[in-house]
mmCIF file of C-alpha atoms in Angstrom:
data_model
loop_
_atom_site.group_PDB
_atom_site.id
_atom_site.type_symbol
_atom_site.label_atom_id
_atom_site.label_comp_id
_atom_site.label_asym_id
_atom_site.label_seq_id
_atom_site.Cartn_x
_atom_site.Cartn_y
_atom_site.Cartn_z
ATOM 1 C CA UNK A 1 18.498 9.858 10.605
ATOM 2 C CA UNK A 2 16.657 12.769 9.194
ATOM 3 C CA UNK A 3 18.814 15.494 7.472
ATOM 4 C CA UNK A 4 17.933 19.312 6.132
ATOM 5 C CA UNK A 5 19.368 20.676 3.294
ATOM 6 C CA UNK A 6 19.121 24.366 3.076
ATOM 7 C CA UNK A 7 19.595 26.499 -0.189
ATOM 8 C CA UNK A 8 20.835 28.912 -0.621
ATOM 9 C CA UNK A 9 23.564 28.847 1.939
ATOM 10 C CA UNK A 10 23.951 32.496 1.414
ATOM 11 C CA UNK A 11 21.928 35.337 -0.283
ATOM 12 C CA UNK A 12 22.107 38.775 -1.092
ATOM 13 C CA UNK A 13 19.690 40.808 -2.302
ATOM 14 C CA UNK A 14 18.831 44.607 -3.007
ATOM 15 C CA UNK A 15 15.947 46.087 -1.080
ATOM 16 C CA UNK A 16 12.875 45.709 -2.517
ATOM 17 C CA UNK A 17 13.880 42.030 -4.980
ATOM 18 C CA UNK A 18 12.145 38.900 -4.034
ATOM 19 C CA UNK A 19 13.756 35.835 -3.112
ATOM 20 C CA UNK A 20 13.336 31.740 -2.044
ATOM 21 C CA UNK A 21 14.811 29.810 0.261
ATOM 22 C CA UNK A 22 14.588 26.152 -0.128
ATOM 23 C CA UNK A 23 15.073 23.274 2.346
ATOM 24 C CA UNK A 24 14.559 19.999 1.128
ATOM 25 C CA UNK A 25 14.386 16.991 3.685
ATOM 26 C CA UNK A 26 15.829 12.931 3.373
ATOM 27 C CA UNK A 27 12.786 11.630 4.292
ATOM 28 C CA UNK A 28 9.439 12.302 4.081
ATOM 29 C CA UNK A 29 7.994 15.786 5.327
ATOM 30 C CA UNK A 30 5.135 15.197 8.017
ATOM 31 C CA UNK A 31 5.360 18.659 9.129
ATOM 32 C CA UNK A 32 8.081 21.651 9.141
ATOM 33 C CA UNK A 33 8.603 24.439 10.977
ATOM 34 C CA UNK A 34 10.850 27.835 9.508
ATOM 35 C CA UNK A 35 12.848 30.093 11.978
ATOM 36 C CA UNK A 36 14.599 33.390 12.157
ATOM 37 C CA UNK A 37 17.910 33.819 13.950
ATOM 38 C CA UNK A 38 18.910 37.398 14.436
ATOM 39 C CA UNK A 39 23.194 36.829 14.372
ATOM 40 C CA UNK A 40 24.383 35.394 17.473
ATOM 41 C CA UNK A 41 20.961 35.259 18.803
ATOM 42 C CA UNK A 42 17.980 32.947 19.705
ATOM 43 C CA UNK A 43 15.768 31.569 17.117
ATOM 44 C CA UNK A 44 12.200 33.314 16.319
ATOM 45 C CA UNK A 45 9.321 30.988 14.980
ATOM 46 C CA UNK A 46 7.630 32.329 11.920
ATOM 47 C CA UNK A 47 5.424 29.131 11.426
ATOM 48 C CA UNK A 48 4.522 25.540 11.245
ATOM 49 C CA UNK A 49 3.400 23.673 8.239
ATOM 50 C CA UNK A 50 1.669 20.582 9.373
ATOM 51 C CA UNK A 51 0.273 18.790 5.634
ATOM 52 C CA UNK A 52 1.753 18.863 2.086
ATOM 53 C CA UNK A 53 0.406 21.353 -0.328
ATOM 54 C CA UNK A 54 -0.189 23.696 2.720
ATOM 55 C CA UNK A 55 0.631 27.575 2.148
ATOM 56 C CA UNK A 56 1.156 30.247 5.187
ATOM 57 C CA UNK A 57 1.811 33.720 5.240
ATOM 58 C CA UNK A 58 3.305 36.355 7.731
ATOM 59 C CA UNK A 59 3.550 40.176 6.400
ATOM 60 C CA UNK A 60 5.463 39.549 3.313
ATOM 61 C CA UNK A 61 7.255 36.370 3.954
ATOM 62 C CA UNK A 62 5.016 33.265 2.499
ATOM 63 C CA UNK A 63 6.122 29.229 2.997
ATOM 64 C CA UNK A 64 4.600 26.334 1.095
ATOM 65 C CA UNK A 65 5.300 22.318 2.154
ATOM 66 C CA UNK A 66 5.505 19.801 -1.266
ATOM 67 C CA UNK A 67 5.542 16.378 0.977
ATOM 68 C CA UNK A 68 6.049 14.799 -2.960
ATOM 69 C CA UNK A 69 9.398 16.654 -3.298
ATOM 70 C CA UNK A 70 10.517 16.250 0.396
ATOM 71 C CA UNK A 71 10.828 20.150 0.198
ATOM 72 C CA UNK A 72 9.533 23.377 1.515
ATOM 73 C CA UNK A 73 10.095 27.023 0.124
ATOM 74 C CA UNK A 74 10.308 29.987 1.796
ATOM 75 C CA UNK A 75 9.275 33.195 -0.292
ATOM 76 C CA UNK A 76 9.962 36.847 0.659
ATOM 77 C CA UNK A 77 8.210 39.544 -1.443
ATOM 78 C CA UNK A 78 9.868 43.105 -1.920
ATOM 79 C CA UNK A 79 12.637 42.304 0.816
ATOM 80 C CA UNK A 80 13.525 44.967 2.959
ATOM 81 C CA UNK A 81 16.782 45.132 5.486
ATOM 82 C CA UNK A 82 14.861 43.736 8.762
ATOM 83 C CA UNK A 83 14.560 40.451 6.625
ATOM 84 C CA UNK A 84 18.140 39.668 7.377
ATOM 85 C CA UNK A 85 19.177 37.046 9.482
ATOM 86 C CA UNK A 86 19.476 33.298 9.470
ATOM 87 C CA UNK A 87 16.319 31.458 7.967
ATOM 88 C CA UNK A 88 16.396 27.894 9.717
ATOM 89 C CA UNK A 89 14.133 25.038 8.679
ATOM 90 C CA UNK A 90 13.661 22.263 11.138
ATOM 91 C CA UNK A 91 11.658 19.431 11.567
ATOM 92 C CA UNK A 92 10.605 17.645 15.164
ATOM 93 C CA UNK A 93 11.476 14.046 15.319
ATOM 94 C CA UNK A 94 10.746 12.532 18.465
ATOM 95 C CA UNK A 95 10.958 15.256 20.988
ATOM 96 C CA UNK A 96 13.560 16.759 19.417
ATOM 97 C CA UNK A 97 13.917 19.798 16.471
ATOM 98 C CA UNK A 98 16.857 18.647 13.942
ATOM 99 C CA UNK A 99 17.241 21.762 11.866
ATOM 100 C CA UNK A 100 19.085 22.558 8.599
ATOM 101 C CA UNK A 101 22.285 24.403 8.405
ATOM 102 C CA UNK A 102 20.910 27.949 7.728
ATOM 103 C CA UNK A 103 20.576 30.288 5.167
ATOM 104 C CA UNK A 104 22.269 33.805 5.817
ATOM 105 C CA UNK A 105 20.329 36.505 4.017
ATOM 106 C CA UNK A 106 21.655 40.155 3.428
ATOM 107 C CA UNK A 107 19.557 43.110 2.480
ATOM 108 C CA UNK A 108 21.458 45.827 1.289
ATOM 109 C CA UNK A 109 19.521 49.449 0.907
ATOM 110 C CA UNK B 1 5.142 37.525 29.164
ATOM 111 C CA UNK B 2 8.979 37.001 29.121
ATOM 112 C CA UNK B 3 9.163 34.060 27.010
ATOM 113 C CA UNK B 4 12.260 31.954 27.314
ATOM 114 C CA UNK B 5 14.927 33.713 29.337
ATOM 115 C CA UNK B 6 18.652 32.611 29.687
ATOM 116 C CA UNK B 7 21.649 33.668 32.198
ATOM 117 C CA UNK B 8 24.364 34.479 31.618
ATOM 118 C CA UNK B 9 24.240 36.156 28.359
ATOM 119 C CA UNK B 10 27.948 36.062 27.382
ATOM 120 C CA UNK B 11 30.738 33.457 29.841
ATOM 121 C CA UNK B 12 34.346 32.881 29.152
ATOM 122 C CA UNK B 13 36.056 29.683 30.883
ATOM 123 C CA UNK B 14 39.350 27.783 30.860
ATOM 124 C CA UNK B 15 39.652 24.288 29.309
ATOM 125 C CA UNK B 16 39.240 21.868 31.950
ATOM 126 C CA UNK B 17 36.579 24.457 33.858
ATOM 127 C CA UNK B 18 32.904 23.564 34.613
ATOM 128 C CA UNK B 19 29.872 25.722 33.542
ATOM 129 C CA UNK B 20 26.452 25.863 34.322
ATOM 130 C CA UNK B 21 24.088 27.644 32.044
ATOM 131 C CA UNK B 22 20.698 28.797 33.095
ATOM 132 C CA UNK B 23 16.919 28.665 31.431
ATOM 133 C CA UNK B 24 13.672 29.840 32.395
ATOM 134 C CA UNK B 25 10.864 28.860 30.104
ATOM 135 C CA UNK B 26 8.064 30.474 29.183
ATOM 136 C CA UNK B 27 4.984 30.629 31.232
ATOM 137 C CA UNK B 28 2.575 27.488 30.545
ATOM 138 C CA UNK B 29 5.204 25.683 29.271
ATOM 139 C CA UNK B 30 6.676 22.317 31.353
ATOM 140 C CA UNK B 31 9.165 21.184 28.688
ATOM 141 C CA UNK B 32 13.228 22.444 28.452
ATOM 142 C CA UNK B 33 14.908 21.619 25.404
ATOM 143 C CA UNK B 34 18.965 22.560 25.501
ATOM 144 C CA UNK B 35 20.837 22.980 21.980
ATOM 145 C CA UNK B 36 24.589 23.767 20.692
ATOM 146 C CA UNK B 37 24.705 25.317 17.550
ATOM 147 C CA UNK B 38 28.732 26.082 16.821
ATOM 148 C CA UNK B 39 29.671 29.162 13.891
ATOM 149 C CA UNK B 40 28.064 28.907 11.013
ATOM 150 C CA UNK B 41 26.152 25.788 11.783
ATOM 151 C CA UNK B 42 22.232 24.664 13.127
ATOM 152 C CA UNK B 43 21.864 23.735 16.496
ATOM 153 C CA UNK B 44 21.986 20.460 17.470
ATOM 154 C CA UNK B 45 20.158 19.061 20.215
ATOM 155 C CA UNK B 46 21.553 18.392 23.594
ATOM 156 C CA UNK B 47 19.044 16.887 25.305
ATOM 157 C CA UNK B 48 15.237 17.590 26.591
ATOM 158 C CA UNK B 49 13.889 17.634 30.412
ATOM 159 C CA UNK B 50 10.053 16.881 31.511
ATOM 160 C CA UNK B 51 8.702 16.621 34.384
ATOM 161 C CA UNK B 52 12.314 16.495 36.452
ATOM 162 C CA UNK B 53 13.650 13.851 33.829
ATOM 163 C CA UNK B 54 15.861 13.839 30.473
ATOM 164 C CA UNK B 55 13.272 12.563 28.093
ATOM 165 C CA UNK B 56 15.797 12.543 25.050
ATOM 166 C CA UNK B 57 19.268 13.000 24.398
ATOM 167 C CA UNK B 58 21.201 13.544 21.509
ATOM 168 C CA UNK B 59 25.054 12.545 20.830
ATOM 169 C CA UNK B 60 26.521 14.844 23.344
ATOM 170 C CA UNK B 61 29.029 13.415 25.924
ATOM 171 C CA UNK B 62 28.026 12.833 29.693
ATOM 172 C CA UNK B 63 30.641 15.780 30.149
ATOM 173 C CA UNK B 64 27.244 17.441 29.358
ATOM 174 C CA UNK B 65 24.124 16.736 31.729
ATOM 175 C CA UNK B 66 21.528 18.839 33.103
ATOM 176 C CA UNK B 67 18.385 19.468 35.573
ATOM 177 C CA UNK B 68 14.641 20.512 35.318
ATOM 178 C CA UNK B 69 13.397 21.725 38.925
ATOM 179 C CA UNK B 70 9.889 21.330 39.684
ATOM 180 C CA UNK B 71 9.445 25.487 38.594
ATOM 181 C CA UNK B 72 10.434 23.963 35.019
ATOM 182 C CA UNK B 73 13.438 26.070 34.919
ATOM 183 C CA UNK B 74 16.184 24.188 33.610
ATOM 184 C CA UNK B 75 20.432 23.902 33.756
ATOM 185 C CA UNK B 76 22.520 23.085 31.733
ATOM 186 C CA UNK B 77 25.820 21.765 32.991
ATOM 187 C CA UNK B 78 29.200 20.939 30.990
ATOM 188 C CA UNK B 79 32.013 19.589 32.854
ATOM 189 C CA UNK B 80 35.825 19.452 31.635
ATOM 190 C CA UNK B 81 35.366 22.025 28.868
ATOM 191 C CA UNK B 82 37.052 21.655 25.980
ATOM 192 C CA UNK B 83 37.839 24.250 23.276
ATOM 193 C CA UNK B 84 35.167 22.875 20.842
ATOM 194 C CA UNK B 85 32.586 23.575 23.873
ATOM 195 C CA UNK B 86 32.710 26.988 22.285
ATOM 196 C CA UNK B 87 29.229 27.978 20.666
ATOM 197 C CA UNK B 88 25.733 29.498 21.280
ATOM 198 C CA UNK B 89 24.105 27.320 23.609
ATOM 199 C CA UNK B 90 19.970 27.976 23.631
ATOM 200 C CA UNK B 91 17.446 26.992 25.912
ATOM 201 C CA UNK B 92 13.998 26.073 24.222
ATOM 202 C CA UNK B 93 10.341 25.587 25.832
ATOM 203 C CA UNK B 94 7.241 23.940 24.649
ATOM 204 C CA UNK B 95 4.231 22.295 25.929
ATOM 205 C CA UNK B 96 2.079 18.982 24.108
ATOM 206 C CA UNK B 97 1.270 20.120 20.233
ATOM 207 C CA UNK B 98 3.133 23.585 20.617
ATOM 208 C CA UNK B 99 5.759 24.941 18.691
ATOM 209 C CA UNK B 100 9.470 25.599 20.736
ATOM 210 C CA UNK B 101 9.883 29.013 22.002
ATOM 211 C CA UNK B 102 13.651 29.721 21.700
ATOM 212 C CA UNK B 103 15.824 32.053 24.399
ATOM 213 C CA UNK B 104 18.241 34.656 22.942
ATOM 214 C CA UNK B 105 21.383 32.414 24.309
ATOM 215 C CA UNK B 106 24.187 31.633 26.588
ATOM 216 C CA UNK B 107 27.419 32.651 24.147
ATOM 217 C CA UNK B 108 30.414 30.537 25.950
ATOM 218 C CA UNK B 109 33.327 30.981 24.989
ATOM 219 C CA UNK B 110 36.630 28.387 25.992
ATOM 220 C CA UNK B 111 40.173 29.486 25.949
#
């Protein structure tokens, strides 16, 4: 079966620094999507990449797919403390999402 | 639009206890997925319901089964709970080619 591998598995970071999240898959990447989980609450899609070498942004966060590496990357630019959360990649096999295990991200001001 | 909405919010039980957890999916969307995700962890799948049926199912007991009524609302029911029932339980929606649509979560807790 298809795992996730998420790294970091935590991350803190001053306002204002950039940072990456990688998740890098067992199998080939067909398509991945990237979530935001507010603490002990429901997940919030921030978007879909469907082909390798694709690159999508939303306000300052930006995610690219490598299908070579079996990875995706998740950049944020000049973080800022509403960034923080959970950042959950996931991938749909078969009617189902299998996600990776999260990585917790902390802003401080 | 209300997107995905999910009752109750917060439930404490007993071991041995029943529960039955509640989803409403999003308007224009026909498909209920149900996921676990324990402390610290992803969620793992439960199962999915279209059209009245469990499409898919993941490696959950049959302590855990559920229901899609013909509104698309969904339930989620877990029988004999045990302590490691514990966790964020959330309700997700989709329809063909869309992404999920995730509900804020049932958080159940067994003592």
């Amino acid at each position: 079966s298809q795992e996730l591998e998420q790294s970091p598995q935590s991350l803190i970071v001053q306002e204002g620094k950039n940072l990456t999240i990688n998740c890098t898959s067992s199998k080939t990447l067909y398509g991945l999507y990237w979530y935001k989980q507010k603490y002990g609450e429901g997940l919030i899609f921030l978007m879909m990449l469907q082909k390798g070498g694709e690159e999508k942004s939303h306000e300052k966060i930006t995610a690219k797919l490598d299908e070579k590496k079996q990875q995706s990357s998740l950049h944020i630019t000049a973080s800022q403390p509403s960034h923080a959360g959970i950042y959950l990649c996931g991938v749909e096999v078969t009617y189902k999402y299998i996600f990776g295990t999260g990585t917790r991200l902390k802003v401080l001001a | 639009d209300a997107g995905v909405t999910q009752s109750p919010t917060h439930l404490i039980k007993t071991r041995g206890q029943q529960v039955t957890l509640r989803c409403s999916p999003k308007s224009g969307h026909d498909t209920v997925s149900w996921y676990q995700q324990a402390l610290g962890q992803g969620p793992q799948f439960i199962f999915q319901y279209y059209e009245e049926e469990e499409r898919q199912r993941g490696n959950f007991p049959d302590r855990f089964s559920g229901h899609q009524f013909p509104n698309y609302s969904s339930e989620l029911n877990v029988n004999a709970l045990l302590l490691g029932d514990s966790a964020l339980y959330l309700c997700a929606s989709s329809s063909y080619r869309s992404e999920a649509f995730f509900g804020q979560g049932t958080r159940l807790t067994v003592v």
